[in-house]
Amino acid sequence: DNAGENIGRKVGHYHIAQCETIKLLRQLLVKLERIVRINGFNAVSTFDLFNVASRTFSGIDDMTAGRFEAIAAGLGELGQNGCLLTPEYGARQRVAALITDMPLPYDDIYKGPPLCKKCGNCVSSCPAKALSCKESNIIELGGRKFEWLRHNRLRCDWAKRYGLVAEEGPGYIGSKNDFKVPADITPDVVCSTILESDRMQRSSYVSILEKCFTKCRAHQK
């Protein structure tokens, strides 16, 4: 709740929490793979089975990683922000998948009450204006349709993956980076802008604050 807010900002704490959560998931996955293989089955772990997520400036998968695997496993639904929402934690979880040929019972698609409050916070809080309030995507799984807002990956990556927008996190730790999102984002534009960026900014130091996620109210009852 306090990430990016008040005097303390807390973006460093947010960044460490994200990295530590992924670290713990990796440790659990290694143990699970070993157990499955000891019992004579194959197993491989992944945070992004379909390779459709992006990454943040620090190199970790963004909050959309594993969302389709998770809803197929019945854990929850998709919010307007494109993140996994669950009845237990709203948007506040990380997920990973273990792919195996071990016989396992199937889970039904989530069919509980709607979890997204459709408050529009994800749209209004995005400093790169990467989410559309008019267009959406729809997929169907297990007889249910899941809908989320159309997402401009290039605008999002400008802020999140390359750390070029102050309000996406760099400005909270003193970085001078704050480049306007161009109308036409090309590889040449990205490279030339990065060359102009704050040399003090590096992956182990800058915290990226995905406001479409932190401003999500799905965890509030």
XYZ file of C-alpha atoms in Angstrom:
221
model
C 0.000 0.000 0.000
C 2.881 2.389 0.748
C 4.986 1.704 -2.353
C 5.665 5.041 -4.018
C 3.665 6.938 -1.392
C 4.464 9.463 1.341
C 7.970 10.690 2.153
C 9.629 7.272 2.358
C 8.349 6.091 -1.051
C 9.309 2.489 -0.102
C 10.267 1.551 -3.668
C 13.423 -0.179 -2.460
C 11.379 -2.337 -0.114
C 8.971 -3.105 -2.942
C 11.830 -4.122 -5.251
C 13.435 -6.389 -2.649
C 10.079 -8.025 -1.887
C 9.586 -8.807 -5.581
C 13.082 -10.249 -5.989
C 12.887 -12.287 -2.775
C 9.494 -13.715 -3.749
C 10.889 -14.886 -7.090
C 13.949 -16.301 -5.322
C 11.746 -18.312 -2.946
C 9.647 -19.586 -5.841
C 12.796 -20.755 -7.652
C 13.943 -22.631 -4.543
C 10.567 -24.335 -4.220
C 10.553 -25.252 -7.905
C 13.963 -26.918 -7.634
C 12.700 -29.030 -4.726
C 9.493 -29.934 -6.525
C 11.337 -30.912 -9.707
C 13.604 -33.189 -7.671
C 10.639 -34.867 -5.958
C 8.841 -35.447 -9.250
C 11.927 -36.897 -10.940
C 12.722 -39.165 -7.977
C 9.274 -40.645 -8.499
C 10.039 -41.412 -12.143
C 8.377 -38.513 -13.966
C 9.639 -35.585 -16.000
C 9.427 -32.007 -14.770
C 10.532 -28.563 -15.876
C 9.735 -25.247 -14.241
C 8.968 -21.867 -15.773
C 7.779 -18.394 -14.816
C 6.442 -17.661 -18.298
C 5.487 -20.798 -20.214
C 4.218 -18.981 -23.313
C 6.992 -16.363 -23.351
C 4.496 -13.505 -23.563
C 5.479 -11.474 -20.480
C 8.022 -8.673 -20.421
C 10.684 -7.790 -17.866
C 11.486 -4.875 -15.625
C 14.708 -2.851 -15.669
C 16.142 -5.094 -12.947
C 15.761 -8.134 -15.211
C 12.933 -9.924 -13.390
C 9.700 -10.982 -15.098
C 6.935 -8.426 -14.909
C 3.637 -8.946 -13.082
C 1.920 -10.516 -16.107
C 4.220 -13.557 -16.129
C 2.367 -16.843 -15.669
C -1.113 -15.297 -15.767
C -2.564 -17.585 -18.446
C -1.147 -20.708 -16.819
C -2.640 -19.574 -13.516
C -6.162 -18.977 -14.801
C -6.033 -22.289 -16.682
C -5.207 -23.907 -13.319
C -8.265 -22.289 -11.744
C -6.408 -19.912 -9.425
C -8.393 -16.820 -10.397
C -9.225 -14.419 -13.206
C -7.617 -11.546 -15.096
C -8.081 -7.962 -13.965
C -8.378 -5.008 -16.310
C -4.659 -4.451 -15.721
C -3.900 -7.863 -17.244
C -2.604 -9.284 -13.958
C -3.787 -12.432 -12.233
C -6.372 -11.765 -9.526
C -7.184 -14.370 -6.873
C -9.919 -14.389 -4.215
C -7.269 -14.729 -1.502
C -4.819 -11.981 -2.433
C -6.278 -9.894 -5.242
C -3.367 -8.938 -7.508
C -0.748 -9.496 -4.816
C 0.998 -12.704 -5.719
C 3.666 -14.152 -7.950
C 3.180 -17.444 -9.754
C 5.317 -20.090 -11.400
C 4.494 -23.320 -13.202
C 5.841 -26.832 -12.972
C 5.270 -28.747 -16.219
C 5.184 -32.506 -15.691
C 3.871 -35.769 -17.098
C 2.947 -36.927 -13.583
C -0.787 -37.830 -13.465
C -2.568 -35.029 -11.599
C -6.239 -34.159 -11.084
C -7.548 -31.226 -13.109
C -8.879 -28.063 -11.477
C -11.941 -26.232 -12.726
C -11.717 -22.692 -14.117
C -12.442 -20.048 -11.473
C -16.191 -19.414 -11.397
C -16.528 -17.356 -8.227
C -17.624 -13.728 -7.884
C -15.856 -11.089 -10.044
C -12.540 -10.011 -8.536
C -11.743 -6.921 -10.610
C -13.458 -3.819 -9.242
C -13.137 -2.035 -12.616
C -12.093 1.093 -10.727
C -9.859 2.362 -13.524
C -6.863 2.870 -11.226
C -4.624 0.816 -13.501
C -5.404 3.091 -16.448
C -5.138 6.424 -14.656
C -2.002 5.574 -12.645
C 0.165 4.398 -15.572
C 2.750 7.126 -16.247
C 3.326 5.796 -19.776
C -0.410 5.665 -20.591
C 0.056 2.121 -21.826
C -3.440 0.805 -21.030
C -6.438 1.553 -23.220
C -9.740 2.460 -21.548
C -11.674 1.648 -24.740
C -10.185 -1.536 -26.224
C -9.830 -4.942 -24.625
C -8.610 -8.487 -25.235
C -10.701 -11.610 -24.656
C -9.715 -15.265 -24.375
C -11.910 -18.253 -23.599
C -10.820 -21.085 -21.320
C -12.972 -23.892 -19.996
C -16.139 -22.277 -21.278
C -15.487 -18.921 -19.610
C -14.351 -15.673 -21.203
C -11.580 -13.643 -19.584
C -11.227 -9.989 -20.582
C -8.547 -7.388 -19.899
C -7.643 -3.989 -21.330
C -5.554 -3.594 -24.478
C -1.947 -2.988 -23.525
C 0.674 -1.073 -25.519
C 3.801 -3.108 -24.802
C 6.183 -0.559 -26.334
C 4.949 2.292 -24.140
C 5.007 0.037 -21.088
C 8.543 -1.187 -21.782
C 9.762 2.375 -22.304
C 8.942 3.017 -18.658
C 9.301 -0.378 -17.036
C 11.874 -2.357 -19.001
C 14.220 0.504 -19.878
C 13.603 2.690 -16.804
C 13.118 5.900 -18.768
C 10.158 7.410 -16.878
C 10.695 8.913 -13.424
C 7.231 8.055 -12.080
C 7.776 4.387 -12.895
C 10.333 4.218 -10.093
C 13.670 5.804 -11.122
C 12.697 9.243 -9.838
C 12.004 7.896 -6.362
C 15.634 6.951 -5.804
C 17.188 10.087 -7.290
C 17.696 9.063 -10.921
C 17.492 11.916 -13.434
C 15.757 9.752 -16.029
C 12.460 11.171 -17.218
C 12.078 10.925 -20.974
C 8.758 11.620 -22.681
C 7.294 8.542 -24.354
C 7.706 9.133 -28.118
C 4.872 8.611 -30.568
C 7.010 6.193 -32.589
C 9.099 3.842 -30.445
C 11.772 2.195 -32.588
C 14.941 0.285 -31.646
C 17.036 3.265 -32.720
C 15.011 5.657 -30.546
C 15.295 3.333 -27.539
C 19.058 2.921 -27.982
C 19.752 6.634 -28.450
C 17.630 7.503 -25.394
C 19.380 4.911 -23.243
C 22.712 6.451 -24.255
C 21.428 9.771 -22.911
C 20.104 8.235 -19.709
C 21.451 8.535 -16.190
C 24.674 6.534 -15.967
C 24.118 6.010 -12.229
C 21.036 3.985 -13.042
C 21.752 0.286 -13.144
C 19.677 -2.860 -12.817
C 20.721 -3.637 -9.251
C 19.935 -0.140 -8.041
C 16.766 1.168 -9.705
C 13.399 -0.024 -8.419
C 10.581 -0.276 -10.942
C 7.124 0.398 -9.550
C 4.401 -1.175 -11.709
C 1.575 1.153 -10.727
C -1.030 -0.740 -12.737
C -0.366 -3.444 -10.146
C 0.312 -1.488 -6.948
C -2.754 0.721 -7.447
C -5.020 -2.289 -8.021
C -7.817 -2.450 -5.417
C -8.684 -6.102 -5.906
C -7.171 -7.037 -2.532
C -9.601 -4.729 -0.731
C -12.726 -6.431 0.541
